[in-house]
CSV table of C-alpha atoms and ligand atoms in Angstrom, one decimal:
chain,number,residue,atom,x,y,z
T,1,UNK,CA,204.6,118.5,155.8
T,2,UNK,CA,203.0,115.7,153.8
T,3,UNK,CA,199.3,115.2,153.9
T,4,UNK,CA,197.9,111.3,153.4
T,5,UNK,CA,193.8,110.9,153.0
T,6,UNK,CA,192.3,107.2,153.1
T,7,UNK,CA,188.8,106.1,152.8
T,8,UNK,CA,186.6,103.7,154.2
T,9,UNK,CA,183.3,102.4,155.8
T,10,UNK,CA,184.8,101.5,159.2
T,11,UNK,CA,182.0,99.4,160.1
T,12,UNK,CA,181.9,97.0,163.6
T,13,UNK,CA,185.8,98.3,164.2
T,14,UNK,CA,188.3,96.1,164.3
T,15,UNK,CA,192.3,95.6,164.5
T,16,UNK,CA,192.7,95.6,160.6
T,17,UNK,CA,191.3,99.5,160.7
T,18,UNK,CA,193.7,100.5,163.3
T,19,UNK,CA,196.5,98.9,161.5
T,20,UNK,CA,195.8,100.4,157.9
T,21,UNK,CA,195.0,104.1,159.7
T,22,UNK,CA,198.2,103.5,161.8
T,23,UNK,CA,200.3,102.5,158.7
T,24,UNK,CA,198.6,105.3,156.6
T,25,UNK,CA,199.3,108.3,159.4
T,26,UNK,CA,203.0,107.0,159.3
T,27,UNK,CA,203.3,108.2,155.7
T,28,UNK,CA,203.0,111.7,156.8
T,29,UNK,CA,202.0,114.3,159.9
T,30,UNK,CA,198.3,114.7,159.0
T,31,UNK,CA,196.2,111.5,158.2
T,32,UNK,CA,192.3,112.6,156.8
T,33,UNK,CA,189.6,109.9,156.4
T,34,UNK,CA,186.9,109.7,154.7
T,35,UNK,CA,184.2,107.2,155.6
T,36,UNK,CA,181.7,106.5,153.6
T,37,UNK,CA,177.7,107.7,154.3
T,38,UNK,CA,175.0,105.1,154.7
T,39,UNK,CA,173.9,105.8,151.6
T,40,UNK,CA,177.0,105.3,149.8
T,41,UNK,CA,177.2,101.7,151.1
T,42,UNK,CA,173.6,101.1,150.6
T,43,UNK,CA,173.6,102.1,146.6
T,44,UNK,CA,177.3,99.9,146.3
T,45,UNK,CA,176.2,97.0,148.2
T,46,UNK,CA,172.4,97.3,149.1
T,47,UNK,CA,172.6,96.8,152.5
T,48,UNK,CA,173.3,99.3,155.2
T,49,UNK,CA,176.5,99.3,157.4
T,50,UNK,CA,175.2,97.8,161.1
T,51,UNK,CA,176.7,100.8,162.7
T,52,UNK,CA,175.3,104.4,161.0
T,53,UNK,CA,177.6,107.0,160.0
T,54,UNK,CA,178.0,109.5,162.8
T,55,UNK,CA,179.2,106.3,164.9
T,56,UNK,CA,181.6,105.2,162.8
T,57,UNK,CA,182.8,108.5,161.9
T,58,UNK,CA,182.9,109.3,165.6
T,59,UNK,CA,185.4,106.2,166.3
T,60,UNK,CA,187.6,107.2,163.2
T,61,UNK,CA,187.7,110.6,164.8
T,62,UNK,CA,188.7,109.8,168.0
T,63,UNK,CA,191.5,108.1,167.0
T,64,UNK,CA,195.4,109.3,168.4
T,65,UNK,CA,196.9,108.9,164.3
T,66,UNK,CA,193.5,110.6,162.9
T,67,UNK,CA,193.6,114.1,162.4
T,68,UNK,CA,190.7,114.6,160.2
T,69,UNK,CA,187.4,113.3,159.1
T,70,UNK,CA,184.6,113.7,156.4
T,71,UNK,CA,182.1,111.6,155.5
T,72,UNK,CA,182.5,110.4,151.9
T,73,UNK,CA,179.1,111.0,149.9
T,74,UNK,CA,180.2,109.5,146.6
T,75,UNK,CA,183.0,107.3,145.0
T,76,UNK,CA,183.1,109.2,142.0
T,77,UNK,CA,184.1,111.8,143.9
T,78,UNK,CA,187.6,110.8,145.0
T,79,UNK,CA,189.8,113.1,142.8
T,80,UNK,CA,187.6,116.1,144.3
T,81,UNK,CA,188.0,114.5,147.8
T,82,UNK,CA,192.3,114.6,147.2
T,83,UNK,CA,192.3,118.2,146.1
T,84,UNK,CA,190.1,119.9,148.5
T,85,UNK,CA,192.0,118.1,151.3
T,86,UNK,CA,195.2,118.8,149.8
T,87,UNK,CA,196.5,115.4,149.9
T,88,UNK,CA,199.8,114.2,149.3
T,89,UNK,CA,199.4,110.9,149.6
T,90,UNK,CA,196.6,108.1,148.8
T,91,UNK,CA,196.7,104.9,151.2
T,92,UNK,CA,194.2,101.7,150.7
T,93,UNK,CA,194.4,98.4,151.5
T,94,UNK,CA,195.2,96.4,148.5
T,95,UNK,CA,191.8,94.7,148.3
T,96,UNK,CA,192.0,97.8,146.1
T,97,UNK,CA,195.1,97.6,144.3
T,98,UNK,CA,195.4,99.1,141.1
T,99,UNK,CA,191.7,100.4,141.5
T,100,UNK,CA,192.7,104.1,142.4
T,101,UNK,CA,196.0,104.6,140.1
T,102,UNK,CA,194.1,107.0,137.9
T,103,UNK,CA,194.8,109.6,140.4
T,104,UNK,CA,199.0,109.1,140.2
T,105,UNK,CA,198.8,112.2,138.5
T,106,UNK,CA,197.8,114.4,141.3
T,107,UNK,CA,199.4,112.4,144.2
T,108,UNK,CA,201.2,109.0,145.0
T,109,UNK,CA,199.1,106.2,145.5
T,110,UNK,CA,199.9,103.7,148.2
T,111,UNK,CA,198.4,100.1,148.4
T,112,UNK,CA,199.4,98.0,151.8
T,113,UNK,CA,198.1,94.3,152.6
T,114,UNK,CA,195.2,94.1,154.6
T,115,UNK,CA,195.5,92.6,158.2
T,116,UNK,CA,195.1,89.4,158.0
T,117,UNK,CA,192.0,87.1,159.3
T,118,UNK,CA,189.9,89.3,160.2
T,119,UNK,CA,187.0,91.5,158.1
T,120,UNK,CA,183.7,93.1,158.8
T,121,UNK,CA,182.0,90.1,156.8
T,122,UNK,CA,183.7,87.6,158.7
T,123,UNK,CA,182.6,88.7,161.8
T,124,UNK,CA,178.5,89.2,161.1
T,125,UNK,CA,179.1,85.8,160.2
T,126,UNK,CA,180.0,84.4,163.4
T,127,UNK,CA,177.9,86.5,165.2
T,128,UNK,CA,175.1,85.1,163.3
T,129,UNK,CA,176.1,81.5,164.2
T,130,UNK,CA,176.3,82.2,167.8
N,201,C2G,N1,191.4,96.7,155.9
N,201,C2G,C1,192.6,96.1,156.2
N,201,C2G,N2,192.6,94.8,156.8
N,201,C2G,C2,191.5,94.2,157.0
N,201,C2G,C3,190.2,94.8,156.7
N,201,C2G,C4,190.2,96.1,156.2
N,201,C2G,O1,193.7,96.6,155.9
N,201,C2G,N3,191.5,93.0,157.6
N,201,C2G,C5,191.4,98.0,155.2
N,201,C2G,C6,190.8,98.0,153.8
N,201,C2G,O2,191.7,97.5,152.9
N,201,C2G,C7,190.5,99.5,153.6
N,201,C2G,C8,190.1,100.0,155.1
N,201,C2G,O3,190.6,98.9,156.0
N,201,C2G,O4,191.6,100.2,153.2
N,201,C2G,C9,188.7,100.1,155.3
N,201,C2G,O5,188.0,98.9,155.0
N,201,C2G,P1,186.4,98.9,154.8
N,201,C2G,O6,185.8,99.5,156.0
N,201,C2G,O7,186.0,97.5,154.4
N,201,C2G,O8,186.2,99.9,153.7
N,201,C2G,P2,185.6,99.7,152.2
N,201,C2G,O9,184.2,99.2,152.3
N,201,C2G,O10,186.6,99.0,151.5
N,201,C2G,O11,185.5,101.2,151.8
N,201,C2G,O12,186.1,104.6,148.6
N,201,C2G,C10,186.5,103.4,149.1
N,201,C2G,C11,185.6,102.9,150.2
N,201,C2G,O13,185.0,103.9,151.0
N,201,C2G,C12,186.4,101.8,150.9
């Protein structure tokens, strides 16, 4: 029984998230995510996400290869968020590679490529030409 935790913020949802939640559930039999609060994204980028947390969160949750969810409050609080959820495994998208290999000592840490074309970003922006 191997337990794998990701984060994220999950905003407009889109094929890349259900390819990096697929790809993490497949490195064990219980997949945990956390997504990140409002306020987290609003003191890291200074906007807030267009769709608030308990949407996103509710997506994420609904999900067939999602088991668990939490909202992530702080990203300083990773190493907390891997023990209390008892994960085995650490799976981000390597946009983020080599950021989280501080925590190597209390599970493996997984980077896959992101899905390609497509990004959050990328699509405000062609909304916002339309
Ligand atoms: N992702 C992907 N392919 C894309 C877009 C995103 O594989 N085309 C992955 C990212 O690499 C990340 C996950 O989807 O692993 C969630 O991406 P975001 O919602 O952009 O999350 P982010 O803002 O990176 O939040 O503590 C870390 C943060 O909470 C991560």
């Amino acid at each position: 029984m191997s337990r794998v935790i990701t984060f994220g913020t999950f905003d407009i949802f889109h094929v890349g998230h259900l390819n990096i939640l697929k790809r993490s559930a497949a490195y064990g039999n219980h997949l945990i995510v956390g997504v990140s609060t409002d306020e987290l994204n609003f003191s890291k980028k200074n906007r807030y996400p267009i769709c608030p947390q308990h949407s996103r969160s509710a997506i994420v949750q609904e999900l067939k290869c999602v088991d668990e969810v939490f909202y992530e409050e702080s990203l300083e609080l990773k190493r907390e968020y891997i023990i209390n959820y008892r994960a085995d495994v650490l799976v981000m998208g390597d946009d983020w590679a080599g950021k989280f290999d501080e925590f190597k000592d209390i599970c493996e840490v997984v980077y896959l490529p992101r899905t390609p074309s497509i990004s959050t970003t990328e699509l405000i922006e062609i909304v916002k030409d339309y």
